[in-house]
XYZ file of C-alpha atoms in Angstrom:
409
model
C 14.837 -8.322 41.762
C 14.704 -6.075 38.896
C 14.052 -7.878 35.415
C 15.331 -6.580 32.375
C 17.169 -4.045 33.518
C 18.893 -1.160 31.895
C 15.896 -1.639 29.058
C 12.769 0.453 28.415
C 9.530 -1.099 27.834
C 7.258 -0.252 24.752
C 4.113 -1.698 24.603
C 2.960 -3.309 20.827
C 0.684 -5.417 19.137
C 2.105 -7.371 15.848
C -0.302 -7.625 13.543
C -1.084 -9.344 9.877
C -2.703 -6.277 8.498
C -3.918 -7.358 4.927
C -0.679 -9.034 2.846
C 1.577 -6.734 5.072
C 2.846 -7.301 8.559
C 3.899 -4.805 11.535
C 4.030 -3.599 14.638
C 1.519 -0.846 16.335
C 2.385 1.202 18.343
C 0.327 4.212 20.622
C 1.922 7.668 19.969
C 1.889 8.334 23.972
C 4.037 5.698 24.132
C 7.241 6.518 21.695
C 8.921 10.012 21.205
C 7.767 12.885 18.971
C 8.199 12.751 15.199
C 11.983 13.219 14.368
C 15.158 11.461 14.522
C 14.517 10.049 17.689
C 11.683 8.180 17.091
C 12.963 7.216 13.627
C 15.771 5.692 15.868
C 13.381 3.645 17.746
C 11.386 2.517 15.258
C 14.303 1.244 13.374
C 15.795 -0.343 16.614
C 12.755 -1.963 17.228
C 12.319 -3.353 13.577
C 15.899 -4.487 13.619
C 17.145 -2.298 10.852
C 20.674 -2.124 10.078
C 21.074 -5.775 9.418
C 19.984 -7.591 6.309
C 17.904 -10.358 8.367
C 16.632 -7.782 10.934
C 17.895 -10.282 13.652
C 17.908 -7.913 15.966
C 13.871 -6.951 15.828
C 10.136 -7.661 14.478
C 11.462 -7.020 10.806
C 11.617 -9.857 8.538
C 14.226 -8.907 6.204
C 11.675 -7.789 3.233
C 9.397 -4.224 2.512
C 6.338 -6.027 3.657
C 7.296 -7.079 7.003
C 9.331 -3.689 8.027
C 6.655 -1.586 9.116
C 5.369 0.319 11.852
C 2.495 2.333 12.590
C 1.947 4.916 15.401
C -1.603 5.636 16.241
C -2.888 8.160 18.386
C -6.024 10.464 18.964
C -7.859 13.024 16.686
C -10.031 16.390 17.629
C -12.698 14.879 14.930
C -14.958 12.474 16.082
C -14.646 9.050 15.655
C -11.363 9.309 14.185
C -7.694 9.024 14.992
C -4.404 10.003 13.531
C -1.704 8.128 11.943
C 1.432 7.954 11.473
C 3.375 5.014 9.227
C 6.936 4.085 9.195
C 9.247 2.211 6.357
C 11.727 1.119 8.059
C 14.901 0.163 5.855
C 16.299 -3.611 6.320
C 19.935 -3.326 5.617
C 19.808 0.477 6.110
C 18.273 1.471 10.041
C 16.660 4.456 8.725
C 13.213 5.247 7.685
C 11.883 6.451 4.451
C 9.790 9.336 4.584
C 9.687 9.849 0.803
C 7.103 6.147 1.120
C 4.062 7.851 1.868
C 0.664 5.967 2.928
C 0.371 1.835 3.456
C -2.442 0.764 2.427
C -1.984 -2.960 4.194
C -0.896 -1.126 6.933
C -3.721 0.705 7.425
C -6.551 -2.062 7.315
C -5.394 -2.804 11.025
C -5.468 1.129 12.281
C -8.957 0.922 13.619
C -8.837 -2.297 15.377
C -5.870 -1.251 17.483
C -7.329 2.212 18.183
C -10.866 0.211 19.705
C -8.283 -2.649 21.072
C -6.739 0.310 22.834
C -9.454 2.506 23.545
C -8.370 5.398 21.575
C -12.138 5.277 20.593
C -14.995 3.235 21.978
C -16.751 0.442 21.171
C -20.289 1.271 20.339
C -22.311 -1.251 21.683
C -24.286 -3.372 18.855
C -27.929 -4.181 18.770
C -27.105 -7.701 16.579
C -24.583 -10.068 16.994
C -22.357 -8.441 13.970
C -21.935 -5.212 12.728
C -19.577 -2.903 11.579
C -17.675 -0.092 13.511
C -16.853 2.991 11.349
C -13.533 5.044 11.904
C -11.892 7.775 10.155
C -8.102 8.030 10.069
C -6.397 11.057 9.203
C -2.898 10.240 8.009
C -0.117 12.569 9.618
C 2.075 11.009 6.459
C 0.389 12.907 3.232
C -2.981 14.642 4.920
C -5.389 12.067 3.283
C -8.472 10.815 5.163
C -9.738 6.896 5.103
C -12.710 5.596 6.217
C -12.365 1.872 7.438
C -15.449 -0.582 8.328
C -14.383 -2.600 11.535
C -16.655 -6.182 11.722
C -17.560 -6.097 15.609
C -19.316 -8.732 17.657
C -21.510 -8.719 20.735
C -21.869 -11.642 23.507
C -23.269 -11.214 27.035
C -23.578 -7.392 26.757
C -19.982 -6.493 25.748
C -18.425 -5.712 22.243
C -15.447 -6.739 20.617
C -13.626 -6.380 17.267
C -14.398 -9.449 14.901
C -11.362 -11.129 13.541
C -12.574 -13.964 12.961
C -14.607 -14.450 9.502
C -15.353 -16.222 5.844
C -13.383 -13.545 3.856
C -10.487 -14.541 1.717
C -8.162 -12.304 0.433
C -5.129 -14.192 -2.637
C -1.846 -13.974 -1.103
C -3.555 -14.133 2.918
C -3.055 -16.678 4.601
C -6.731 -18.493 5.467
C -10.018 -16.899 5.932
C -10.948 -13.425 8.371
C -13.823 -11.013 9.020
C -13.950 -8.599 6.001
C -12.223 -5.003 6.961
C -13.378 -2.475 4.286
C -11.337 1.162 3.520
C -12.471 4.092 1.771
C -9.742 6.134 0.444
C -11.586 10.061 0.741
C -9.032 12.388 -0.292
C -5.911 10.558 -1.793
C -6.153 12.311 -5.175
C -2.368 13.894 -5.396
C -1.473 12.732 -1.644
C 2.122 12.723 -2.271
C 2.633 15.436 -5.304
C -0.390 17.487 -5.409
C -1.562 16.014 -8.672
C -3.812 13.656 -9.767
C -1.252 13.411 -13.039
C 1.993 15.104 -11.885
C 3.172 15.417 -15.685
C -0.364 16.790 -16.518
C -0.132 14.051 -19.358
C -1.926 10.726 -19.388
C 1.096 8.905 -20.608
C 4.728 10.206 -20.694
C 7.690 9.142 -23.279
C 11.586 8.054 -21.985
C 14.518 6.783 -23.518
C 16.503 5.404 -19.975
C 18.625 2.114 -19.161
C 21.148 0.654 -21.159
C 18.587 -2.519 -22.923
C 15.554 -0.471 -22.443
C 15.821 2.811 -24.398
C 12.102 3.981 -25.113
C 9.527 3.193 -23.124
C 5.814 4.783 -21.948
C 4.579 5.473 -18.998
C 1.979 6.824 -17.203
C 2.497 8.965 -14.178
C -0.304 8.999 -11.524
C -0.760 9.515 -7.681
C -3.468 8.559 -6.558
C -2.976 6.961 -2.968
C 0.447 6.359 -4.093
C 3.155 7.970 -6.668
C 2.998 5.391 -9.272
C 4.705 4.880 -12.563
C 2.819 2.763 -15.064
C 4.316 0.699 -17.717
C 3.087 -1.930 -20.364
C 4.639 -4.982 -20.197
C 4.916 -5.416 -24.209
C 7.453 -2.525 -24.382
C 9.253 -4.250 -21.154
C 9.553 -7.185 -20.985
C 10.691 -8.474 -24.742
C 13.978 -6.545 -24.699
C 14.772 -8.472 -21.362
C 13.703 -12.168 -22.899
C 10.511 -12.205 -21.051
C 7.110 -13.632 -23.127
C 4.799 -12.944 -20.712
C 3.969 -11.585 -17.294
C 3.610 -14.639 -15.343
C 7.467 -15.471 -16.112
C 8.030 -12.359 -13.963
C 8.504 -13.998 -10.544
C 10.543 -12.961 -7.751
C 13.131 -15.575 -7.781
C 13.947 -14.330 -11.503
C 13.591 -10.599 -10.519
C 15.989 -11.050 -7.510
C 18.746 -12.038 -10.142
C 17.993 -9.773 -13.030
C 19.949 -6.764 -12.513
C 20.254 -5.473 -16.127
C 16.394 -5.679 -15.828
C 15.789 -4.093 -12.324
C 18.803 -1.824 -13.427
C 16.890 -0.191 -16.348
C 13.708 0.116 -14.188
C 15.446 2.082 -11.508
C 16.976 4.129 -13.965
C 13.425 4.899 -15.101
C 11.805 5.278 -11.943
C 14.141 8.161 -11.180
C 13.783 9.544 -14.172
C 9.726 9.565 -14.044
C 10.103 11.080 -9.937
C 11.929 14.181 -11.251
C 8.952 14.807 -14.182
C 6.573 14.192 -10.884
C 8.033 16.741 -9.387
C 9.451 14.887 -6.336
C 13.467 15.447 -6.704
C 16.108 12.978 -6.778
C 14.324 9.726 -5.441
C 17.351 7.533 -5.280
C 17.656 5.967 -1.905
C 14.059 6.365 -1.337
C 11.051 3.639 -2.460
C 8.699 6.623 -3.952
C 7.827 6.684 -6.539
C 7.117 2.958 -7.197
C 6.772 1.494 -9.976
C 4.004 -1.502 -11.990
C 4.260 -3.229 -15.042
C 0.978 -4.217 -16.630
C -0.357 -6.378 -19.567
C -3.741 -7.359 -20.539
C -5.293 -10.003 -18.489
C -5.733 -12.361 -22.000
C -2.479 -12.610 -21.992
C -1.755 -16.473 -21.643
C -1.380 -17.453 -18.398
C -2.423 -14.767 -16.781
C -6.783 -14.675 -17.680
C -9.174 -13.480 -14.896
C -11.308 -16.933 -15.770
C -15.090 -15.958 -16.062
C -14.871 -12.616 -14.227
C -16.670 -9.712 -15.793
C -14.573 -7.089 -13.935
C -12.362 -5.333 -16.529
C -8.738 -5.718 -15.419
C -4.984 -6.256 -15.847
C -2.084 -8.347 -14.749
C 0.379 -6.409 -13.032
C 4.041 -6.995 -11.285
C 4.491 -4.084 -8.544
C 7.938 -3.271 -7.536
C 8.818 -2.682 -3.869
C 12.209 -0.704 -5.218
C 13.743 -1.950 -8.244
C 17.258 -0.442 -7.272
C 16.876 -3.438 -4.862
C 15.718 -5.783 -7.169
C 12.932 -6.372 -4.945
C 9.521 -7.178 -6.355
C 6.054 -6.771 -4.036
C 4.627 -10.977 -3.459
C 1.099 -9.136 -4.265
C 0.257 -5.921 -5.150
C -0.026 -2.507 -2.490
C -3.943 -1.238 -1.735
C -2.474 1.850 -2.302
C -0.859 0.681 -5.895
C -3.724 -1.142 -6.876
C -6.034 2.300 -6.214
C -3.197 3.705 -8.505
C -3.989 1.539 -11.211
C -7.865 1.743 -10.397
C -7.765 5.238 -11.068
C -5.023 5.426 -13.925
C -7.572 3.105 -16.015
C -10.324 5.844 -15.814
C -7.363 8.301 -17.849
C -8.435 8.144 -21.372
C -5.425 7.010 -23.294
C -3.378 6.002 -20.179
C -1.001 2.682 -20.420
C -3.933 1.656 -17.718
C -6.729 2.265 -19.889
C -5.131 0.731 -23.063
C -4.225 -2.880 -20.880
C -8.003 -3.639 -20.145
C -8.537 -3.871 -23.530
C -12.320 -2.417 -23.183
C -13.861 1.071 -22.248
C -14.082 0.617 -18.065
C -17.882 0.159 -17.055
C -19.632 1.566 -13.641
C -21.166 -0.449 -11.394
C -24.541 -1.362 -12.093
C -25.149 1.868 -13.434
C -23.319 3.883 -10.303
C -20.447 6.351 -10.403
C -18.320 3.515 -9.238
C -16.031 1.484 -11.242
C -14.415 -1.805 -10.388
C -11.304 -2.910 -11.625
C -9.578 -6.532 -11.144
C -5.996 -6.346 -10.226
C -4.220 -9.787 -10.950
C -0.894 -10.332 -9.239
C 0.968 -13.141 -8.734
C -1.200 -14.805 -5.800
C -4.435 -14.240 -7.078
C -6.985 -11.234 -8.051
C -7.574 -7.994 -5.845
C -10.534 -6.245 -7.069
C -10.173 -2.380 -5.979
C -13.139 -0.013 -6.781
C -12.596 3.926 -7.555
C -15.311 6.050 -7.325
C -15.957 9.437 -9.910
C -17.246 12.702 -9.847
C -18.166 14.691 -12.870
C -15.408 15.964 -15.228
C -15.520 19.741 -16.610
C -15.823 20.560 -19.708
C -12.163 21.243 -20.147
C -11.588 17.664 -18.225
C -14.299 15.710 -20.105
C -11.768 14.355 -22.832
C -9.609 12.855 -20.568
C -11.485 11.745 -18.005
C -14.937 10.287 -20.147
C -15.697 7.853 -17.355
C -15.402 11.146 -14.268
C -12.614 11.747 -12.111
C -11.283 9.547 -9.882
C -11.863 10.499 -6.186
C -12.166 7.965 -4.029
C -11.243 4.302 -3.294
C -12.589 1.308 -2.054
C -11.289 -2.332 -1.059
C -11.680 -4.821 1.213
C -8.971 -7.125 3.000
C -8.565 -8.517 6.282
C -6.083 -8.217 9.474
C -5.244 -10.751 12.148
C -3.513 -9.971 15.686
C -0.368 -11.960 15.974
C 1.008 -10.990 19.326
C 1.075 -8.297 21.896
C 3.140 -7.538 24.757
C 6.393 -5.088 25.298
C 9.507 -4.749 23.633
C 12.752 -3.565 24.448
C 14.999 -0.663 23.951
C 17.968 0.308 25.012
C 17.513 3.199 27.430
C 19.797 5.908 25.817
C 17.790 5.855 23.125
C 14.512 7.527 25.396
């Protein structure tokens, strides 16, 4: 007897993929890009109903994603494809650009599903390198895959020491280089060609900096001192989510800003869509929120999911917090001025590291420079940012097949 019947079969694998969580999927297995597979995607997630009831989707940002993975003509590399699917809305947001949570588990579930192979290793750990080229905004990562040997055959390595604030328990370290992310979604490092950019927006919060970068993701910067007193905040740390989710003169004003700051980026009428997003930032001195004994120069930030939906991010993106990275290396930015000291390389390197503190914990996020002009050299001292680095970790939750409704393939 038939089982299921009247329902197609999709094969997945959930995954925790750093503080995100999603489904992957191959790109053989689901229709071509378009409405169609946007359809799926969404069906699959559940979209179209505030709990996602109906699907993998877990009624927030960070658990309604999907990535499609399939080959590429480069070597060692494959192509991806990533999917925001909306919660109460069962559509998907193209305007969202890259994930960087999302894309920690990419290589794992391309050697899981032997897109590429697993090289063999000579020691009982190692590290698998992968490129991905993203299908979303062109850019090119590089990730590090921990592998593991026993009785002549190789697997991924999930299991590990690595702790990552706002993961749940320890993994095996998954590192990402971000090689070409420098104007991914507008074509400019700083869209405005300024390093900070003046508003007058909202009803309560009439003029306000920002700085406008892309940089792995269309971000819009702002310092929390100019924010957060006009809305009867002190500090950062009395930002939470359970306060954001009911402050809608607050998340009001925000949204009103954001849209405002996409059309100087260049990127239209955003409203509907998450890009660009949107971080407030304060010095990490600030009381309450101190990085301890850590001689990384850093910030406290609170990164915004969409504030039209008065929805605030548990943690910080990887792409967001190579935003920031990069925003502090612009001489003058709202970045720059919140670490409170000129940024210093790495042991001498053309690397900088930067500590991002977010509610959870610290995410340190390095950027990497190349030499500025001449005509660059005032705003960019330091070099100009090119390249990103983190590390996090992923964790297989479940494979098997779902199920979709046949007219729908």
């Amino acid at each position: 007897m038939a089982s299921f019947c009247g329902l197609r079969k999709i094969p997945f694998v959930l995954y925790r993929s750093g503080t995100s969580r999603g489904l992957f999927l191959l790109e053989s297995d689901v229709p071509p890009r378009g409405r169609l597979r946007d359809e799926v995607l969404c069906r699959l997630m559940g979209s179209g109903h505030p709990q996602q009831v109906g699907g993998f989707g877990g009624g927030c940002g960070p658990t309604s994603k999907v990535a499609v993975v399939g080959p590429h003509s480069e070597p060692n590399s494959v192509a991806c494809c990533f999917a925001q699917c909306g919660i109460a809305s069962a559509e998907v947001d193209h305007s969202h650009g890259d994930c960087g949570n999302m894309l920690a588990a990419v290589a794992p579930f391309a050697l899981e599903r032997g897109i590429l192979n697993l090289e063999p290793s000579a020691c009982q750990c190692a590290a698998r390198k992968v490129k991905i080229h993203s299908i979303n905004t062109g850019a090119v990562y590089e990730a590090q895959v921990s592998i593991t040997g026993d009785r002549g055959q190789t697997f991924v390595q999930y299991t590990g020491d690595c702790e990552v604030p706002g993961i749940p328990g320890p993994a095996a370290p998954l590192r990402l280089a971000s090689l070409d992310v420098a104007g991914s979604q507008t074509g400019r490092l700083l869209p405005s060609g300024n390093a900070q950019d003046f508003f007058v927006v909202g009803k309560r919060l009439g003029s306000v900096t920002a700085t406008l970068i892309d940089f792995a993701r269309a971000l819009v910067v702002v310092p929390a001192e100019e924010v957060l007193p006009k809305f009867g905040y002190r500090q950062l740390d009395e930002l939470t989510i359970a306060r954001v989710e009911h402050d809608v003169e607050l998340c009001s004003d925000l949204e009103d800003l954001r849209l405002h700051a996409g059309l100087l980026m260049g990127m239209g009428d955003c409203s509907g869509h998450d890009a660009p997003k949107l971080a407030i930032v304060g010095s990490p001195e600030s009381p309450g929120v101190g990085l301890g004994e850590s001689t990384q120069s850093g910030m406290s930030c609170r990164y915004f999911v969409n504030p039209g939906r008065c929805e605030m991010h548990p943690t910080v993106a990887m792409t967001a917090a190579q935003a920031l990275g990069a925003a502090c290396l612009v001489e003058g930015s709202v970045a720059n001025r919140a670490l409170g000291r000129r940024p210093a390389a790495d042991d001498g390197s053309d690397v900088f590291t930067f500590a991002i503190q977010h509610p959870k914990g610290t995410f340190p996020v390095s950027i990497g420079v190349q030499p500025a002009s001449v005509d660059e050299l005032a705003r960019f001292p330091s070099g100009v940012p090119h390249a990103g680095r983190y590390t996090t970790t992923v964790m297989p939750i479940a494979e098997g097949s779902a199920f979709i409704d046949r007219p729908f393939l």
